Amino acid sequence: MTTFKSVFKQYNWNEIKSKIYQTTTKDVENSLAKSKKNLDDFLVMISPAAQPYLELMAQKSHELTKKRFGKTIQMYAPLYLSNECQNICTYCGFSLDNKIKRKTLSDSEIKLEVQALKNLGFDHVLLVTGEANYTVNINYFLNAIAQIRKDFSIISIEVQPLSQEEYERLHQAGVYSVLVYQETYHQEVYKKYHTKGKKSNFDFRLDTPDRIGKAGIHKIGLGVLLGLEDWRADSFFNALHLDYLQKTYWQTKYSVSFPRLRPAEGIIEPNFIMDDKDLTQLICAYRLWNENLEISISTRENEKFRNNIIPIGTTSMSAGSKTNPGGYVVDPQSLEQFEISDERSVAEITKIITERGYEPVWKDWDRTFSQTSKVKSLKENSVFN
Ligand code: SF4
């Protein structure tokens, strides 16, 4: 059975890194002039040589995003269900070796948290847990989804890698998208960051999106944890992964996120600093390479960056996020997975989006379009007209 692993093994980290850093001005100008860009052009656009062209890239990224997605930002919120975890990841507050109070939300606590999110206006929820297979497993997820399904149009999930059969069950239960980040594609150092637990199996994680694609989940979200290794090389491999998935599971939609390493209880300092300009360059490169890609910006990022990146390529944003189980109402003081950077309220963030001339969107378009009676009125009011 072919999976991404067989593609990945044809590439060498050091060779890709050298290629990125040896890119010339002429390479950049050639790539930017092309109407349809391939993976080689993506590599060129994330190079240091492309930095002087950032303004031009940002303008093109803005135009392409507006053409494909309109002036809209999809709104979502994470709902942390559990901070139990059997893995040691050196960058995470939930790591097994951190002596924190562990908590998994009960049915009644989930209801309270859901009500808090509904009161804030959310219709898209991202369920998040650590990796504790004995307690927070497929049965726990299915039970939680059954409880909240009627409350949200979109349910996304970011949990431990599962089997294809388990993803099929999530799909049937109503899960719309699954997020799984490789963290780093640098296989040799991966083990250094993931010292204990199932997550230390690089290959199993690498082939997880294949299992999600085969299970027929509507959307797959990828990303790397920016700050662990050279962001340019890691992002090339993330794009390579996306490229393979899009060609293999072509009916699936894709999103990419850009988590930069944030402070958390007991974690390491970033090995590689990625500043706001670098992140803007990366977002533009993704957009210029791939018009259809959804680009998500979380509250890990600071206020100023989030304000400025709205018109440049973003398609979805979280707001008012809590990264601890029970963080909205049940147990607001419990330890968070990482410190969020943008602490503004949902109302403040939607105001900024509106002031930028964009419309915060709370409801999923796909499901609405499947209801024939609503199609006509939506067409009449569409932001794409
Ligand atoms: S990153 Fe995930 S798997 Fe690793 S310690 Fe944190 S919650 Fe557990």
Coordinates of C-alpha atoms and ligand atoms in Angstrom, one line a residue:
M1 CA 0.0 0.0 0.0
T2 CA 1.5 3.3 -1.1
T3 CA 1.6 6.1 1.5
F4 CA 3.4 9.4 1.9
K5 CA 6.3 7.6 3.5
S6 CA 7.5 6.2 0.2
V7 CA 7.5 9.8 -1.3
F8 CA 9.2 11.2 1.8
K9 CA 12.0 8.8 1.7
Q10 CA 13.1 10.1 -1.8
Y11 CA 14.0 13.4 -0.2
N12 CA 16.9 14.4 2.0
W13 CA 16.6 17.1 4.6
N14 CA 20.1 18.6 4.1
E15 CA 19.8 18.7 0.3
I16 CA 16.5 20.5 0.5
K17 CA 17.8 22.9 3.0
S18 CA 20.9 23.7 0.8
K19 CA 18.6 24.2 -2.2
I20 CA 16.4 26.7 -0.3
Y21 CA 19.4 28.7 0.9
Q22 CA 21.1 28.7 -2.5
T23 CA 18.1 30.1 -4.3
T24 CA 19.0 33.2 -6.3
T25 CA 17.1 36.4 -7.2
K26 CA 16.7 35.2 -10.7
D27 CA 15.0 32.0 -9.4
V28 CA 12.6 34.2 -7.4
E29 CA 11.7 36.4 -10.3
N30 CA 11.1 33.4 -12.5
S31 CA 8.8 31.7 -10.0
L32 CA 6.8 34.8 -9.2
A33 CA 6.3 35.4 -12.9
K34 CA 4.7 32.0 -13.4
S35 CA 0.9 32.0 -13.4
K36 CA 0.8 28.4 -12.1
K37 CA 3.3 27.6 -9.4
N38 CA 4.6 24.1 -8.5
L39 CA 6.4 22.8 -5.4
D40 CA 9.8 24.0 -6.8
D41 CA 8.3 27.5 -6.9
F42 CA 7.1 27.1 -3.3
L43 CA 10.7 26.2 -2.3
V44 CA 11.9 29.4 -4.0
M45 CA 9.3 31.6 -2.4
I46 CA 10.2 30.6 1.1
S47 CA 13.9 31.2 0.6
P48 CA 15.8 34.1 2.0
A49 CA 16.3 35.3 -1.6
A50 CA 12.5 35.9 -1.8
Q51 CA 12.4 38.2 1.3
P52 CA 12.9 41.5 -0.7
Y53 CA 9.7 40.5 -2.8
L54 CA 7.5 40.2 0.3
E55 CA 5.4 43.3 -0.6
L56 CA 4.7 41.9 -4.1
M57 CA 3.9 38.5 -2.7
A58 CA 1.5 39.9 -0.1
Q59 CA -0.4 41.8 -2.8
K60 CA -0.7 38.7 -5.0
S61 CA -1.7 36.6 -2.0
H62 CA -4.4 39.1 -1.0
E63 CA -5.8 39.1 -4.6
L64 CA -5.8 35.3 -4.9
T65 CA -7.5 34.8 -1.5
K66 CA -10.1 37.4 -2.2
K67 CA -10.9 35.7 -5.6
R68 CA -11.2 32.2 -4.1
F69 CA -12.7 32.9 -0.6
G70 CA -14.2 36.3 -0.8
K71 CA -13.6 38.8 2.1
T72 CA -14.6 36.3 4.7
I73 CA -13.0 34.8 7.8
Q74 CA -14.3 31.5 9.2
M75 CA -14.5 31.7 13.0
Y76 CA -13.8 28.7 15.3
A77 CA -12.9 27.9 18.9
P78 CA -11.0 25.1 20.4
L79 CA -12.6 23.0 23.1
Y80 CA -10.0 21.2 25.2
L81 CA -11.6 18.0 26.6
S82 CA -8.6 16.5 28.4
N83 CA -5.0 17.3 29.4
E84 CA -4.2 13.6 30.2
C85 CA -1.2 12.5 28.2
Q86 CA 1.0 9.4 28.1
N87 CA 3.7 11.0 25.9
I88 CA 6.7 13.1 26.7
C89 CA 7.0 16.0 24.2
T90 CA 9.6 18.5 25.3
Y91 CA 7.6 21.5 24.0
C92 CA 4.2 20.9 25.6
G93 CA 2.6 21.8 28.9
F94 CA 0.6 18.5 28.9
S95 CA 3.8 16.4 28.7
L96 CA 3.6 13.3 30.9
D97 CA 6.6 14.5 33.0
N98 CA 5.0 17.7 33.9
K99 CA 3.4 17.4 37.4
I100 CA 0.2 19.2 36.6
K101 CA -3.4 18.4 37.7
R102 CA -4.9 16.2 35.1
K103 CA -8.5 16.6 34.0
T104 CA -10.8 15.0 31.5
L105 CA -14.2 16.6 31.1
S106 CA -17.3 14.6 32.1
D107 CA -20.5 14.8 30.1
S108 CA -22.0 17.5 32.3
E109 CA -18.8 19.5 32.1
I110 CA -18.7 19.3 28.3
K111 CA -22.3 20.6 28.3
L112 CA -21.2 23.7 30.3
E113 CA -18.3 24.4 28.1
V114 CA -20.4 24.0 25.0
Q115 CA -23.0 26.4 26.3
A116 CA -20.2 29.0 27.0
L117 CA -19.0 28.6 23.3
K118 CA -22.6 28.9 22.0
N119 CA -23.1 32.0 24.0
L120 CA -20.1 33.5 22.3
G121 CA -21.6 32.7 18.9
F122 CA -19.5 29.8 17.8
D123 CA -20.8 27.2 15.3
H124 CA -17.4 25.5 14.5
V125 CA -15.7 23.7 17.4
L126 CA -12.3 22.1 17.4
L127 CA -12.1 19.3 20.0
V128 CA -8.6 18.9 21.4
T129 CA -7.1 16.3 23.8
G130 CA -3.8 14.9 24.8
E131 CA -2.9 11.3 24.0
A132 CA -4.2 9.1 26.8
N133 CA -5.4 6.0 25.0
Y134 CA -6.9 4.3 28.1
T135 CA -9.2 7.1 29.0
V136 CA -9.4 9.5 26.1
N137 CA -10.0 7.1 23.2
I138 CA -12.4 6.5 20.3
N139 CA -15.3 5.7 22.7
Y140 CA -14.7 8.9 24.6
F141 CA -14.6 10.9 21.4
L142 CA -17.8 9.3 20.0
N143 CA -19.6 9.9 23.2
A144 CA -18.5 13.6 23.3
I145 CA -19.4 14.1 19.6
A146 CA -22.9 12.6 20.1
Q147 CA -23.5 15.1 22.9
I148 CA -22.4 18.2 20.9
R149 CA -23.4 17.3 17.4
K150 CA -26.6 19.3 17.4
D151 CA -24.9 22.4 18.8
F152 CA -22.3 22.9 16.0
S153 CA -22.4 22.9 12.2
I154 CA -18.7 21.9 12.0
I155 CA -16.9 19.6 14.4
S156 CA -13.1 19.3 13.9
I157 CA -10.9 17.2 16.0
E158 CA -7.2 17.3 17.0
V159 CA -6.3 14.2 19.0
Q160 CA -3.9 11.3 18.8
P161 CA -3.3 9.5 15.5
L162 CA -6.0 6.8 15.0
S163 CA -6.6 3.8 12.8
Q164 CA -8.5 4.2 9.5
E165 CA -11.4 2.3 11.0
E166 CA -11.5 4.8 13.9
Y167 CA -11.5 7.7 11.5
E168 CA -14.3 6.1 9.6
R169 CA -16.3 6.0 12.8
L170 CA -15.6 9.6 13.5
H171 CA -16.7 10.5 10.0
Q172 CA -20.0 8.7 10.5
A173 CA -20.4 10.4 13.8
G174 CA -20.3 13.8 12.2
V175 CA -16.6 14.9 12.3
Y176 CA -15.9 17.3 9.4
S177 CA -12.1 17.7 9.7
V178 CA -9.1 16.2 11.4
L179 CA -5.9 18.1 12.2
V180 CA -2.7 16.2 12.7
Y181 CA 0.7 18.0 12.8
Q182 CA 3.9 16.2 12.1
E183 CA 5.6 18.8 14.4
T184 CA 8.9 18.4 12.5
Y185 CA 9.8 16.4 9.3
H186 CA 13.4 16.2 10.5
Q187 CA 13.3 12.5 11.2
E188 CA 16.7 12.3 13.0
V189 CA 15.8 15.0 15.6
Y190 CA 12.1 14.0 15.9
K191 CA 13.1 11.5 18.6
K192 CA 14.8 14.2 20.6
Y193 CA 11.5 16.1 21.0
H194 CA 9.3 13.0 21.5
T195 CA 11.2 10.9 24.0
K196 CA 8.4 8.6 25.3
G197 CA 5.0 7.3 24.2
K198 CA 3.3 6.5 20.9
K199 CA 4.1 9.9 19.5
S200 CA 7.8 8.9 19.3
N201 CA 6.9 6.7 16.3
F202 CA 7.7 9.1 13.5
D203 CA 6.5 6.8 10.7
F204 CA 3.1 6.1 12.2
R205 CA 2.4 9.8 12.6
L206 CA 3.7 10.5 9.1
D207 CA 1.2 8.1 7.5
T208 CA -1.8 9.4 9.6
P209 CA -3.1 11.8 7.0
D210 CA -3.2 8.8 4.6
R211 CA -5.5 7.0 7.0
I212 CA -7.7 10.1 7.4
G213 CA -7.9 10.5 3.6
K214 CA -8.8 6.8 3.1
A215 CA -11.5 7.2 5.8
G216 CA -13.2 9.9 3.7
I217 CA -13.0 12.7 6.2
H218 CA -13.9 16.0 4.4
K219 CA -10.9 18.1 5.4
I220 CA -7.4 17.4 6.6
G221 CA -5.3 20.0 8.5
L222 CA -1.5 19.8 8.4
G223 CA 1.2 21.9 10.0
V224 CA 4.6 21.9 11.7
L225 CA 5.5 23.3 15.1
L226 CA 7.5 26.3 14.0
G227 CA 10.6 26.8 16.2
L228 CA 11.7 23.2 16.5
E229 CA 13.8 23.0 13.4
D230 CA 14.6 25.2 10.4
W231 CA 11.2 26.6 9.4
R232 CA 12.0 26.7 5.7
A233 CA 13.0 23.1 5.4
D234 CA 10.2 21.9 7.6
S235 CA 7.7 23.9 5.6
F236 CA 8.9 22.5 2.3
F237 CA 8.3 19.0 3.6
N238 CA 4.8 20.0 4.9
A239 CA 4.0 21.3 1.4
L240 CA 5.4 18.1 -0.1
H241 CA 3.0 16.2 2.2
L242 CA 0.1 18.4 1.1
D243 CA 1.0 18.0 -2.5
Y244 CA 1.0 14.2 -2.2
L245 CA -2.3 14.2 -0.3
Q246 CA -4.1 16.5 -2.8
K247 CA -3.1 14.3 -5.7
T248 CA -4.0 11.1 -3.8
Y249 CA -7.2 12.1 -2.0
W250 CA -8.4 14.8 -4.4
Q251 CA -11.9 15.0 -3.1
T252 CA -10.6 16.1 0.3
K253 CA -10.2 19.7 1.3
Y254 CA -7.0 20.9 3.1
S255 CA -5.9 23.5 5.6
V256 CA -2.6 24.5 7.0
S257 CA -1.8 26.1 10.3
F258 CA 1.3 27.8 11.5
P259 CA 1.8 27.2 15.3
R260 CA 4.9 28.9 16.5
L261 CA 6.3 27.5 19.7
R262 CA 4.8 29.3 22.7
P263 CA 5.8 29.4 26.4
A264 CA 4.2 26.6 28.5
E265 CA 4.9 24.9 31.8
G266 CA 8.3 23.1 31.7
I267 CA 9.0 23.5 28.0
I268 CA 12.1 24.1 25.9
E269 CA 13.0 27.4 24.3
P270 CA 12.6 27.5 20.5
N271 CA 15.7 26.3 18.6
F272 CA 14.9 28.5 15.7
I273 CA 13.2 31.9 15.9
M274 CA 10.7 32.8 13.2
D275 CA 9.7 36.4 13.2
D276 CA 6.5 38.0 12.0
K277 CA 8.0 38.8 8.6
D278 CA 9.1 35.2 8.1
L279 CA 5.7 34.0 8.9
T280 CA 4.1 36.4 6.5
Q281 CA 6.4 35.2 3.8
L282 CA 5.5 31.6 4.5
I283 CA 1.7 32.4 4.4
C284 CA 2.1 34.2 1.1
A285 CA 4.1 31.4 -0.4
Y286 CA 1.4 28.9 0.5
R287 CA -1.3 31.0 -1.0
L288 CA 0.7 31.7 -4.2
W289 CA 1.4 28.0 -4.6
N290 CA -2.1 26.8 -3.7
E291 CA -5.2 29.0 -4.3
N292 CA -7.6 26.5 -2.6
L293 CA -5.7 25.9 0.6
E294 CA -7.5 27.1 3.8
I295 CA -5.1 29.0 6.0
S296 CA -5.8 29.2 9.7
I297 CA -4.4 31.6 12.3
S298 CA -4.8 30.8 15.9
T299 CA -4.6 32.9 19.1
R300 CA -1.0 31.6 19.5
E301 CA -0.1 34.7 17.4
N302 CA 0.0 38.2 18.7
E303 CA -2.6 40.9 18.2
K304 CA -0.6 43.0 15.8
F305 CA 0.3 40.1 13.6
R306 CA -3.3 38.7 13.5
N307 CA -4.7 42.1 12.7
N308 CA -2.3 42.6 9.8
I309 CA -2.5 39.1 8.3
I310 CA -6.3 39.2 7.9
P311 CA -6.3 40.5 4.3
I312 CA -3.1 38.7 3.2
G313 CA -4.2 35.1 3.0
T314 CA -6.1 34.0 6.1
T315 CA -9.3 32.1 5.8
S316 CA -10.1 31.1 9.4
M317 CA -9.3 32.4 12.8
S318 CA -9.9 31.3 16.4
A319 CA -10.9 33.8 19.0
G320 CA -11.3 34.0 22.8
S321 CA -9.5 30.6 23.0
K322 CA -8.8 28.7 26.2
T323 CA -6.2 25.9 25.9
N324 CA -7.0 24.1 29.2
P325 CA -9.8 21.5 29.8
G326 CA -12.7 23.4 31.4
G327 CA -11.0 26.7 30.5
Y328 CA -14.2 28.6 29.5
V329 CA -16.3 28.0 32.6
V330 CA -15.6 24.7 34.4
D331 CA -12.1 25.2 35.6
P332 CA -10.6 28.4 34.2
Q333 CA -7.5 28.3 36.4
S334 CA -6.3 24.8 35.3
L335 CA -3.0 24.7 33.5
E336 CA -3.1 25.5 29.8
Q337 CA -1.3 23.6 27.0
F338 CA 0.5 26.8 26.0
E339 CA 0.1 30.5 26.7
I340 CA -2.1 32.2 24.1
S341 CA -0.8 35.5 22.8
D342 CA -3.9 37.2 21.5
E343 CA -6.1 37.5 24.6
R344 CA -8.7 39.8 23.2
S345 CA -12.4 38.8 23.5
V346 CA -14.4 37.4 20.7
A347 CA -16.2 40.7 20.3
E348 CA -13.0 42.6 20.0
I349 CA -11.6 40.3 17.3
T350 CA -14.8 40.2 15.2
K351 CA -14.7 44.1 15.4
I352 CA -11.2 44.1 14.0
I353 CA -12.1 41.7 11.2
T354 CA -15.1 43.8 10.3
E355 CA -13.1 47.1 10.4
R356 CA -10.7 45.5 7.9
G357 CA -13.6 45.1 5.5
Y358 CA -14.0 41.3 6.1
E359 CA -17.0 39.3 7.3
P360 CA -16.6 36.9 10.2
V361 CA -18.5 33.7 9.2
W362 CA -19.8 31.5 11.9
K363 CA -21.7 28.9 9.9
D364 CA -20.4 26.3 7.5
W365 CA -21.2 26.9 3.9
D366 CA -20.9 23.3 2.7
R367 CA -23.7 21.9 4.8
T368 CA -25.9 24.8 4.0
F369 CA -25.4 24.4 0.2
S370 CA -26.5 20.8 0.6
Q371 CA -30.0 22.0 1.6
T372 CA -31.7 22.9 -1.7
S373 CA -34.2 25.3 -0.1
K374 CA -31.4 27.5 1.2
V375 CA -29.3 27.6 -1.9
K376 CA -31.3 30.3 -3.7
S377 CA -31.2 32.8 -0.9
L378 CA -27.6 32.2 -0.3
K379 CA -26.7 32.7 -3.9
E380 CA -28.6 36.0 -3.8
N381 CA -26.7 37.2 -0.7
S382 CA -23.3 35.5 -1.5
V383 CA -20.2 37.4 -0.8
F384 CA -18.8 35.9 -3.9
N385 CA -21.2 37.8 -6.2
Ligands
SF4_1 S1 1.9 17.6 22.2 FE1 0.2 16.3 22.4 S2 1.1 14.2 22.7 FE2 2.7 15.7 23.1 S3 2.6 16.0 25.4 FE3 1.3 17.6 24.4 S4 -0.7 16.8 24.4 FE4 0.7 15.1 24.7

